[in-house]
């Protein structure tokens, strides 16, 4: 009898080995917040994986309806169209605007959620992109400045001096945080990778890697499909902002979409990209922009002061990680001509 | 007597091992460096190409007034041209490794390389 039991156990083991013990997965591609998104969920229960993935997709589509500046019917558009009158908004939109203002204050305005009129003026990524006149830039700058956002309490917001709020700088991070929260609510066995444009959130352990980490590449600014460094992480977000996807060239000069709110011009300080690693994806989202505008030296100072994990890539092909990100960081940019400047 | 193995037990073992072998077989013969290019427009998979040295192809996709030209050259794929306003798809560059992806938002075209040898799970950009 003992022999038979041993044999049966052996056979069962052989079958389990070949069939694998991997969790079921559910993946979807969709478009929201003016970008392409892919969400993959994993769970031992196939239905839980699928239900969670659907819930995330529906939630993000809901956020898009709320926070999009491009959608005329969104709550944010109603606020921007109020001609400076106080507007009462939903809890979620108020909280998002409040968060954006906090990061604007934290970065001394390097991240600014009111640069939308500059984006409209320059038209980068549209069929009317051009270099405006200085007079046009000066006129537009009058509407820019996060202090024009007045948070009056009781969910009431007032925009002064013709300011417009654009939550594009934290929106995808906000959505990634919510995706992570939805996964955590689904149970301890839920694992997921949310790729929301340039915002990546790895939730739980990666079932496809030996050490359970998610390996997130940092794009090569000269060929953004490829990676020049890798961040290994679990339960964190990796966000990158750079000058290399949305831009146009004129007279040999690159004009990209990350504006310096103090000049009204695309930021031109020798940086190509900034990546931030943080458990809070909205914070990482805002800080990538803020650090890009601050530049390398002030950006590194800011990171040291606020314990921010970041990786800077410069136009002279140096890659500079902060010290606190090193345990998660692997340089792989040698082939593409980058220098590991840690 | 009950603990002894009978010929029927060996038959069951053989069937189980054969089943295990059958499940494993396709994975054993799949080269670990195989690379497949999947091209999607919206929710429809337009083309799936097993990439190999020497293979060349040009795929043209349109949506409204916008035309994407996707070039396959051996084991690399890129948006060679597009008349979309933002040019993000063209700026993404050349895809050569599993896990890489390029997207044209205006035409909803996604080009993705799929394979076993994945260096990264996603690229932040």
Short mmCIF file of C-alpha atoms in Angstrom, two decimals:
data_model
loop_
_atom_site.label_atom_id
_atom_site.label_comp_id
_atom_site.label_asym_id
_atom_site.label_seq_id
_atom_site.Cartn_x
_atom_site.Cartn_y
_atom_site.Cartn_z
CA UNK A 1 0.00 0.00 0.00
CA UNK A 2 2.85 2.29 0.95
CA UNK A 3 4.52 1.70 -2.42
CA UNK A 4 1.31 2.60 -4.28
CA UNK A 5 0.88 5.81 -2.31
CA UNK A 6 4.45 6.81 -3.08
CA UNK A 7 3.96 6.08 -6.75
CA UNK A 8 0.69 8.06 -6.86
CA UNK A 9 2.36 11.01 -5.13
CA UNK A 10 5.24 10.84 -7.62
CA UNK A 11 2.89 10.86 -10.58
CA UNK A 12 0.89 13.76 -9.18
CA UNK A 13 4.14 15.65 -8.64
CA UNK A 14 5.21 15.00 -12.24
CA UNK A 15 1.88 16.32 -13.55
CA UNK A 16 2.00 19.40 -11.32
CA UNK A 17 5.54 20.13 -12.47
CA UNK A 18 4.69 20.10 -16.14
CA UNK A 19 1.35 21.85 -15.79
CA UNK A 20 2.96 24.51 -13.58
CA UNK A 21 1.54 26.25 -10.54
CA UNK A 22 1.30 29.66 -12.13
CA UNK A 23 -1.71 31.84 -11.33
CA UNK A 24 -4.35 32.63 -13.94
CA UNK A 25 -3.87 35.94 -15.73
CA UNK A 26 -6.15 38.48 -17.40
CA UNK A 27 -4.88 41.25 -19.67
CA UNK A 28 -6.45 44.12 -21.54
CA UNK A 29 -5.28 46.99 -23.73
CA UNK A 30 -7.31 50.18 -23.71
CA UNK A 31 -7.09 53.91 -24.36
CA UNK A 32 -7.76 56.47 -21.62
CA UNK A 33 -6.29 59.77 -20.40
CA UNK A 34 -4.93 60.44 -23.87
CA UNK A 35 -2.63 57.43 -23.72
CA UNK A 36 -2.43 53.67 -24.33
CA UNK A 37 -2.76 51.45 -21.26
CA UNK A 38 -2.21 47.77 -20.54
CA UNK A 39 -3.33 46.14 -17.31
CA UNK A 40 -2.43 42.54 -16.47
CA UNK A 41 -3.79 40.90 -13.34
CA UNK A 42 -2.77 37.51 -11.88
CA UNK A 43 -4.59 35.46 -9.26
CA UNK A 44 -4.98 31.80 -8.32
CA UNK A 45 -8.67 32.33 -9.08
CA UNK A 46 -9.24 33.08 -12.78
CA UNK A 47 -12.51 34.94 -12.15
CA UNK A 48 -10.91 37.18 -9.51
CA UNK A 49 -8.11 38.06 -11.96
CA UNK A 50 -10.61 38.97 -14.68
CA UNK A 51 -13.07 40.83 -12.42
CA UNK A 52 -10.25 42.92 -10.93
CA UNK A 53 -8.84 43.78 -14.34
CA UNK A 54 -12.29 44.88 -15.56
CA UNK A 55 -12.85 46.94 -12.40
CA UNK A 56 -9.53 48.74 -12.92
CA UNK A 57 -10.32 49.51 -16.56
CA UNK A 58 -13.80 50.82 -15.70
CA UNK A 59 -12.44 52.92 -12.83
CA UNK A 60 -9.78 54.52 -15.03
CA UNK A 61 -12.36 55.33 -17.70
CA UNK A 62 -14.42 56.97 -14.94
CA UNK A 63 -11.42 59.05 -13.82
CA UNK A 64 -10.90 60.13 -17.42
CA UNK A 65 -14.49 61.42 -17.53
CA UNK A 66 -13.81 63.37 -14.34
CA UNK A 67 -10.28 64.74 -14.83
CA UNK A 68 -9.79 65.13 -18.56
CA UNK A 69 -9.16 68.63 -19.81
CA UNK A 70 -9.77 67.51 -23.39
CA UNK A 71 -13.28 66.14 -22.73
CA UNK A 72 -15.80 68.98 -22.87
CA UNK A 73 -18.25 67.11 -20.64
CA UNK A 74 -15.73 66.45 -17.83
CA UNK A 75 -16.04 68.04 -14.41
CA UNK A 76 -12.60 69.60 -14.83
CA UNK A 77 -13.67 71.24 -18.11
CA UNK A 78 -16.64 72.77 -16.29
CA UNK A 79 -14.25 74.26 -13.73
CA UNK A 80 -11.94 75.61 -16.45
CA UNK A 81 -14.91 77.16 -18.28
CA UNK A 82 -16.28 78.95 -15.20
CA UNK A 83 -14.55 82.29 -16.01
CA UNK A 84 -13.09 82.62 -12.55
CA UNK A 85 -16.31 81.93 -10.68
CA UNK A 86 -16.14 79.54 -7.68
CA UNK A 87 -17.20 76.01 -8.63
CA UNK A 88 -18.15 73.15 -6.32
CA UNK A 89 -16.65 69.90 -7.53
CA UNK A 90 -16.78 66.25 -6.45
CA UNK A 91 -14.72 64.92 -3.54
CA UNK A 92 -12.38 63.06 -5.88
CA UNK A 93 -11.67 66.00 -8.19
CA UNK A 94 -11.15 68.33 -5.23
CA UNK A 95 -8.72 65.87 -3.68
CA UNK A 96 -6.82 65.53 -6.97
CA UNK A 97 -6.53 69.32 -7.41
CA UNK A 98 -5.48 69.67 -3.77
CA UNK A 99 -2.77 67.04 -4.34
CA UNK A 100 -1.54 68.78 -7.49
CA UNK A 101 -1.30 72.08 -5.57
CA UNK A 102 0.64 70.36 -2.76
CA UNK A 103 3.26 69.07 -5.23
CA UNK A 104 3.45 72.47 -6.92
CA UNK A 105 4.20 73.99 -3.52
CA UNK A 106 6.68 71.23 -2.62
CA UNK A 107 8.64 71.78 -5.85
CA UNK A 108 8.45 75.60 -5.63
CA UNK A 109 6.35 75.64 -8.78
CA UNK A 110 8.70 73.50 -10.91
CA UNK A 111 5.72 71.17 -11.27
CA UNK A 112 2.76 73.42 -12.04
CA UNK A 113 -0.75 72.16 -12.91
CA UNK A 114 -1.59 75.44 -14.69
CA UNK A 115 0.77 75.27 -17.68
CA UNK A 116 -2.03 74.16 -20.02
CA UNK A 117 -2.30 77.56 -21.79
CA UNK A 118 1.40 77.20 -22.70
CA UNK A 119 0.73 73.73 -24.14
CA UNK A 120 -2.14 75.20 -26.16
CA UNK A 121 -0.01 78.09 -27.39
CA UNK A 122 2.92 75.95 -28.56
CA UNK A 123 0.60 73.20 -29.85
CA UNK A 124 3.26 70.49 -29.47
CA UNK A 125 1.98 67.18 -30.83
CA UNK A 126 -0.79 68.88 -32.80
CA UNK A 127 -1.02 70.03 -36.40
CA UNK A 128 -0.44 73.67 -35.36
CA UNK A 129 2.82 73.24 -33.40
CA UNK A 130 5.07 76.29 -33.72
CA UNK A 131 7.44 78.58 -31.84
CA UNK A 132 5.31 81.50 -30.59
CA UNK A 133 6.47 85.10 -30.40
CA UNK A 134 7.85 86.41 -27.10
CA UNK A 135 4.81 88.71 -26.83
CA UNK A 136 2.49 85.71 -27.12
CA UNK A 137 4.47 83.82 -24.47
CA UNK A 138 4.45 86.81 -22.10
CA UNK A 139 0.70 87.24 -22.53
CA UNK A 140 0.11 83.51 -21.88
CA UNK A 141 2.36 83.46 -18.81
CA UNK A 142 -0.09 85.86 -17.09
CA UNK A 143 -2.49 82.89 -16.86
CA UNK A 144 0.13 80.48 -15.51
CA UNK A 145 0.84 79.98 -11.82
CA UNK A 146 -0.39 77.41 -9.33
CA UNK A 147 -1.21 80.16 -6.83
CA UNK A 148 -4.09 81.08 -9.13
CA UNK A 149 -5.83 77.92 -7.89
CA UNK A 150 -7.84 78.87 -4.84
CA UNK A 151 -9.02 75.94 -2.71
CA UNK A 152 -11.89 77.51 -0.76
CA UNK A 153 -12.92 74.43 1.23
CA UNK A 154 -16.21 72.51 1.00
CA UNK A 155 -15.06 71.17 -2.39
CA UNK A 156 -15.11 74.67 -3.88
CA UNK A 157 -12.38 75.79 -6.29
CA UNK A 158 -11.82 79.18 -7.88
CA UNK A 159 -9.38 79.88 -10.72
CA UNK A 160 -7.94 83.39 -10.84
CA UNK A 161 -6.37 85.38 -13.72
CA UNK A 162 -7.68 83.11 -16.45
CA UNK A 163 -5.84 80.05 -15.10
CA UNK A 164 -6.72 76.57 -16.34
CA UNK A 165 -6.12 73.37 -14.40
CA UNK A 166 -4.52 70.43 -16.21
CA UNK A 167 -4.20 67.26 -14.15
CA UNK A 168 -2.23 65.48 -16.89
CA UNK A 169 0.87 65.75 -14.68
CA UNK A 170 -0.60 63.56 -11.93
CA UNK A 171 -3.65 61.94 -13.55
CA UNK A 172 -2.04 58.69 -14.68
CA UNK A 173 -0.23 58.39 -11.36
CA UNK A 174 -3.53 58.95 -9.58
CA UNK A 175 -5.08 56.19 -11.71
CA UNK A 176 -2.13 53.85 -11.00
CA UNK A 177 -2.56 54.39 -7.24
CA UNK A 178 -6.25 53.54 -7.56
CA UNK A 179 -5.41 50.43 -9.64
CA UNK A 180 -3.07 49.28 -6.86
CA UNK A 181 -5.77 49.94 -4.25
CA UNK A 182 -8.33 47.92 -6.24
CA UNK A 183 -5.86 45.01 -6.44
CA UNK A 184 -5.20 45.10 -2.70
CA UNK A 185 -8.95 45.01 -2.05
CA UNK A 186 -9.18 41.93 -4.27
CA UNK A 187 -7.07 39.91 -1.82
CA UNK A 188 -3.56 38.88 -0.82
CA UNK A 189 -3.02 36.62 -3.82
CA UNK A 190 -3.63 39.35 -6.39
CA UNK A 191 -0.62 40.43 -8.43
CA UNK A 192 -0.72 42.95 -11.25
CA UNK A 193 1.22 45.14 -13.61
CA UNK A 194 -0.47 48.39 -14.62
CA UNK A 195 1.18 50.18 -17.55
CA UNK A 196 -0.60 53.50 -17.86
CA UNK A 197 1.38 55.25 -20.57
CA UNK A 198 4.72 56.08 -18.96
CA UNK A 199 3.46 55.25 -15.45
CA UNK A 200 4.10 51.70 -14.35
CA UNK A 201 2.86 50.15 -11.10
CA UNK A 202 3.86 46.61 -10.07
CA UNK A 203 1.49 45.22 -7.46
CA UNK A 204 2.53 42.20 -5.40
CA UNK A 205 5.12 39.77 -6.70
CA UNK A 206 5.82 39.16 -10.37
CA UNK A 207 4.75 35.57 -11.09
CA UNK A 208 7.05 35.46 -14.12
CA UNK A 209 10.32 36.25 -12.38
CA UNK A 210 12.44 34.06 -10.10
CA UNK A 211 12.91 36.69 -7.39
CA UNK A 212 9.33 38.02 -7.62
CA UNK A 213 10.35 41.52 -8.70
CA UNK A 214 8.98 43.47 -11.65
CA UNK A 215 11.77 44.66 -13.97
CA UNK A 216 10.96 48.08 -15.36
CA UNK A 217 13.17 49.51 -18.07
CA UNK A 218 14.09 53.20 -18.23
CA UNK A 219 13.76 54.28 -21.86
CA UNK A 220 16.71 55.28 -24.00
CA UNK A 221 15.89 58.90 -24.96
CA UNK A 222 17.32 58.24 -28.43
CA UNK A 223 15.31 55.04 -28.98
CA UNK A 224 12.57 54.94 -26.40
CA UNK A 225 11.51 51.35 -27.15
CA UNK A 226 14.84 50.23 -25.65
CA UNK A 227 16.04 50.48 -22.06
CA UNK A 228 19.29 51.90 -20.73
CA UNK A 229 18.70 50.90 -17.10
CA UNK A 230 16.37 48.63 -15.17
CA UNK A 231 14.59 49.19 -11.86
CA UNK A 232 13.58 46.04 -9.96
CA UNK A 233 10.67 46.56 -7.62
CA UNK A 234 7.53 45.23 -5.98
CA UNK A 235 4.59 47.35 -4.81
CA UNK A 236 6.08 50.50 -6.26
CA UNK A 237 5.61 52.76 -9.22
CA UNK A 238 8.19 53.80 -11.80
CA UNK A 239 7.45 56.97 -13.76
CA UNK A 240 9.53 58.69 -16.42
CA UNK A 241 9.22 62.12 -18.08
CA UNK A 242 11.42 63.00 -21.01
CA UNK A 243 11.85 65.29 -23.98
CA UNK A 244 11.94 62.55 -26.63
CA UNK A 245 8.41 61.54 -27.59
CA UNK A 246 6.32 64.69 -27.83
CA UNK A 247 8.43 67.30 -29.58
CA UNK A 248 9.12 69.03 -32.86
CA UNK A 249 12.35 70.24 -34.42
CA UNK A 250 12.86 73.73 -35.82
CA UNK A 251 16.19 75.16 -37.01
CA UNK A 252 17.98 72.22 -35.42
CA UNK A 253 16.45 72.84 -32.00
CA UNK A 254 14.16 70.46 -30.13
CA UNK A 255 10.94 71.91 -28.68
CA UNK A 256 9.30 69.42 -26.31
CA UNK A 257 6.23 69.32 -24.08
CA UNK A 258 7.74 69.88 -20.59
CA UNK A 259 7.45 73.62 -20.02
CA UNK A 260 9.37 75.73 -17.57
CA UNK A 261 6.56 77.74 -15.94
CA UNK A 262 8.96 80.58 -15.19
CA UNK A 263 9.98 81.19 -18.84
CA UNK A 264 7.11 79.78 -20.90
CA UNK A 265 9.61 77.80 -23.01
CA UNK A 266 10.24 74.05 -23.12
CA UNK A 267 12.76 73.27 -20.37
CA UNK A 268 16.30 73.43 -21.74
CA UNK A 269 18.80 72.48 -19.05
CA UNK A 270 20.72 69.50 -20.38
CA UNK A 271 18.35 66.81 -19.09
CA UNK A 272 16.75 64.25 -21.41
CA UNK A 273 14.66 62.40 -18.82
CA UNK A 274 13.93 61.93 -15.14
CA UNK A 275 12.59 58.73 -13.58
CA UNK A 276 11.14 58.55 -10.07
CA UNK A 277 10.47 55.36 -8.08
CA UNK A 278 7.89 55.65 -5.30
CA UNK A 279 4.97 53.82 -3.72
CA UNK A 280 2.83 56.88 -4.54
CA UNK A 281 2.53 57.06 -8.33
CA UNK A 282 0.85 60.50 -8.35
CA UNK A 283 3.77 61.87 -6.36
CA UNK A 284 6.25 60.18 -8.72
CA UNK A 285 4.32 61.60 -11.68
CA UNK A 286 4.43 65.18 -10.38
CA UNK A 287 8.06 64.91 -9.29
CA UNK A 288 9.36 63.65 -12.64
CA UNK A 289 8.12 66.90 -14.17
CA UNK A 290 9.27 69.00 -11.21
CA UNK A 291 12.76 67.47 -11.19
CA UNK A 292 13.06 67.79 -14.98
CA UNK A 293 12.31 71.51 -14.72
CA UNK A 294 14.67 71.97 -11.75
CA UNK A 295 17.59 70.44 -13.66
CA UNK A 296 20.27 68.01 -12.54
CA UNK A 297 21.98 69.84 -9.66
CA UNK A 298 18.86 71.29 -8.01
CA UNK A 299 17.04 68.03 -8.75
CA UNK A 300 19.66 65.94 -6.95
CA UNK A 301 19.57 68.36 -4.01
CA UNK A 302 15.78 68.05 -3.86
CA UNK A 303 15.99 64.24 -3.95
CA UNK A 304 18.52 64.18 -1.09
CA UNK A 305 16.42 66.57 0.98
CA UNK A 306 13.15 64.66 0.46
CA UNK A 307 14.53 61.09 0.17
CA UNK A 308 13.32 60.67 -3.41
CA UNK A 309 14.54 57.72 -5.51
CA UNK A 310 15.34 59.03 -8.99
CA UNK A 311 17.40 58.45 -12.13
CA UNK A 312 18.50 61.38 -14.32
CA UNK A 313 19.63 61.07 -17.94
CA UNK A 314 21.53 63.99 -19.44
CA UNK A 315 22.00 65.13 -23.03
CA UNK A 316 25.71 64.22 -22.79
CA UNK A 317 24.61 60.62 -22.20
CA UNK A 318 25.28 60.33 -18.47
CA UNK A 319 22.90 58.31 -16.32
CA UNK A 320 22.85 59.47 -12.70
CA UNK A 321 20.91 57.44 -10.14
CA UNK A 322 20.39 58.76 -6.61
CA UNK A 323 22.10 56.71 -3.92
CA UNK A 324 18.86 55.41 -2.39
CA UNK A 325 17.76 53.78 -5.69
CA UNK A 326 21.02 51.86 -6.22
CA UNK A 327 19.87 48.59 -4.56
CA UNK A 328 17.11 48.40 -7.21
CA UNK A 329 19.12 49.78 -10.14
CA UNK A 330 20.96 48.02 -12.99
CA UNK A 331 22.82 50.01 -15.64
CA UNK A 332 22.51 48.58 -19.15
CA UNK A 333 23.18 51.58 -21.38
CA UNK A 334 26.77 50.80 -22.37
CA UNK A 335 25.86 49.44 -25.81
CA UNK A 336 23.90 52.63 -26.60
CA UNK A 337 26.86 54.81 -25.55
CA UNK A 338 25.66 55.91 -22.10
CA UNK A 339 27.96 56.44 -19.12
CA UNK A 340 27.14 54.99 -15.72
CA UNK A 341 27.70 58.16 -13.64
CA UNK A 342 26.67 56.87 -10.23
CA UNK B 1 -0.55 -8.50 -1.15
CA UNK B 2 -2.34 -5.12 -1.40
CA UNK B 3 0.99 -3.18 -1.27
CA UNK B 4 2.47 -4.96 -4.26
CA UNK B 5 2.44 -3.33 -7.67
CA UNK B 6 0.39 -4.97 -10.40
CA UNK B 7 0.83 -4.62 -14.15
CA UNK B 8 -2.17 -2.28 -14.23
CA UNK B 9 -0.31 0.16 -11.94
CA UNK B 10 2.52 0.35 -14.44
CA UNK B 11 0.03 1.06 -17.25
CA UNK B 12 -1.38 3.99 -15.23
CA UNK B 13 2.16 5.25 -14.60
CA UNK B 14 2.97 5.03 -18.29
CA UNK B 15 -0.22 6.92 -19.23
CA UNK B 16 0.51 9.67 -16.68
CA UNK B 17 4.11 10.06 -17.84
CA UNK B 18 3.01 10.09 -21.48
CA UNK B 19 0.51 12.85 -20.66
CA UNK B 20 3.21 14.81 -18.86
CA UNK B 21 5.49 14.39 -21.86
CA UNK B 22 2.78 15.55 -24.27
CA UNK B 23 2.19 18.72 -22.24
CA UNK B 24 5.93 19.49 -22.10
CA UNK B 25 6.75 18.66 -25.74
CA UNK B 26 5.65 21.93 -27.40
CA UNK B 27 7.71 23.98 -24.91
CA UNK B 28 10.83 21.85 -25.46
CA UNK B 29 10.82 22.44 -29.19
CA UNK B 30 10.07 26.17 -29.02
CA UNK B 31 13.33 28.12 -29.36
CA UNK B 32 13.81 30.39 -26.34
CA UNK B 33 14.88 33.31 -28.56
CA UNK B 34 11.81 33.16 -30.82
CA UNK B 35 10.29 36.57 -31.40
CA UNK B 36 6.80 37.32 -32.64
CA UNK B 37 5.51 40.69 -33.79
CA UNK B 38 1.84 41.37 -33.11
CA UNK B 39 0.21 44.33 -34.84
CA UNK B 40 -3.16 45.42 -33.47
CA UNK B 41 -5.51 48.16 -34.60
CA UNK B 42 -8.11 48.85 -31.93
CA UNK B 43 -9.17 45.45 -30.63
CA UNK B 44 -8.34 43.60 -33.86
CA UNK B 45 -5.08 41.74 -34.39
CA UNK B 46 -4.19 42.81 -37.94
CA UNK B 47 -1.09 40.69 -38.36
CA UNK B 48 1.12 38.29 -36.42
CA UNK B 49 4.61 37.71 -37.78
CA UNK B 50 7.22 35.21 -36.58
CA UNK B 51 10.39 37.31 -36.95
CA UNK B 52 13.45 35.78 -38.54
CA UNK B 53 16.72 37.00 -40.07
CA UNK B 54 16.25 38.05 -43.69
CA UNK B 55 12.48 38.49 -43.44
CA UNK B 56 11.22 41.82 -44.79
CA UNK B 57 7.73 43.22 -44.85
CA UNK B 58 5.94 46.58 -45.03
CA UNK B 59 2.52 46.97 -43.48
CA UNK B 60 0.40 50.04 -44.21
CA UNK B 61 -2.53 50.87 -41.94
CA UNK B 62 -4.86 53.81 -42.12
CA UNK B 63 -7.45 55.51 -39.94
CA UNK B 64 -9.20 58.51 -41.46
CA UNK B 65 -6.55 60.71 -43.07
CA UNK B 66 -3.69 59.15 -41.13
CA UNK B 67 -1.45 56.45 -42.57
CA UNK B 68 1.10 54.40 -40.64
CA UNK B 69 3.86 52.56 -42.48
CA UNK B 70 5.38 49.76 -40.38
CA UNK B 71 8.60 48.15 -41.58
CA UNK B 72 9.79 44.69 -40.58
CA UNK B 73 13.46 44.00 -41.25
CA UNK B 74 14.67 40.66 -39.93
CA UNK B 75 14.15 40.73 -36.18
CA UNK B 76 13.46 44.45 -35.93
CA UNK B 77 10.24 46.41 -36.41
CA UNK B 78 9.56 50.15 -36.50
CA UNK B 79 7.04 52.77 -37.52
CA UNK B 80 8.95 53.96 -40.60
CA UNK B 81 6.58 56.86 -41.17
CA UNK B 82 3.27 58.30 -40.11
CA UNK B 83 1.46 61.52 -40.90
CA UNK B 84 -0.07 61.69 -37.42
CA UNK B 85 0.45 65.07 -35.69
CA UNK B 86 2.36 63.89 -32.60
CA UNK B 87 4.80 61.45 -34.30
CA UNK B 88 5.17 59.55 -30.99
CA UNK B 89 5.02 56.21 -32.86
CA UNK B 90 7.91 57.18 -35.14
CA UNK B 91 9.92 58.69 -32.27
CA UNK B 92 9.64 55.41 -30.34
CA UNK B 93 12.32 53.97 -32.63
CA UNK B 94 13.12 50.36 -33.46
CA UNK B 95 11.76 47.38 -31.56
CA UNK B 96 14.20 44.46 -31.29
CA UNK B 97 13.39 42.66 -28.03
CA UNK B 98 10.44 40.88 -26.47
CA UNK B 99 8.33 43.18 -24.32
CA UNK B 100 8.96 46.27 -26.46
CA UNK B 101 6.03 48.20 -27.86
CA UNK B 102 5.24 51.19 -30.07
CA UNK B 103 1.85 52.87 -30.26
CA UNK B 104 0.19 55.34 -32.62
CA UNK B 105 -2.62 56.90 -30.61
CA UNK B 106 -4.48 58.61 -33.49
CA UNK B 107 -4.76 55.35 -35.50
CA UNK B 108 -4.96 53.09 -32.40
CA UNK B 109 -2.22 50.90 -33.85
CA UNK B 110 -0.09 48.93 -31.39
CA UNK B 111 3.06 47.06 -32.45
CA UNK B 112 4.35 44.68 -29.80
CA UNK B 113 7.15 42.10 -29.72
CA UNK B 114 6.35 38.89 -27.86
CA UNK B 115 8.85 36.22 -26.83
CA UNK B 116 10.25 34.18 -23.98
CA UNK B 117 13.49 36.11 -23.57
CA UNK B 118 12.08 39.18 -21.83
CA UNK B 119 14.70 41.49 -20.30
CA UNK B 120 12.11 43.85 -18.85
CA UNK B 121 8.42 43.57 -17.99
CA UNK B 122 7.64 47.12 -19.14
CA UNK B 123 9.40 50.30 -20.18
CA UNK B 124 8.76 53.60 -18.37
CA UNK B 125 8.98 56.44 -20.87
#
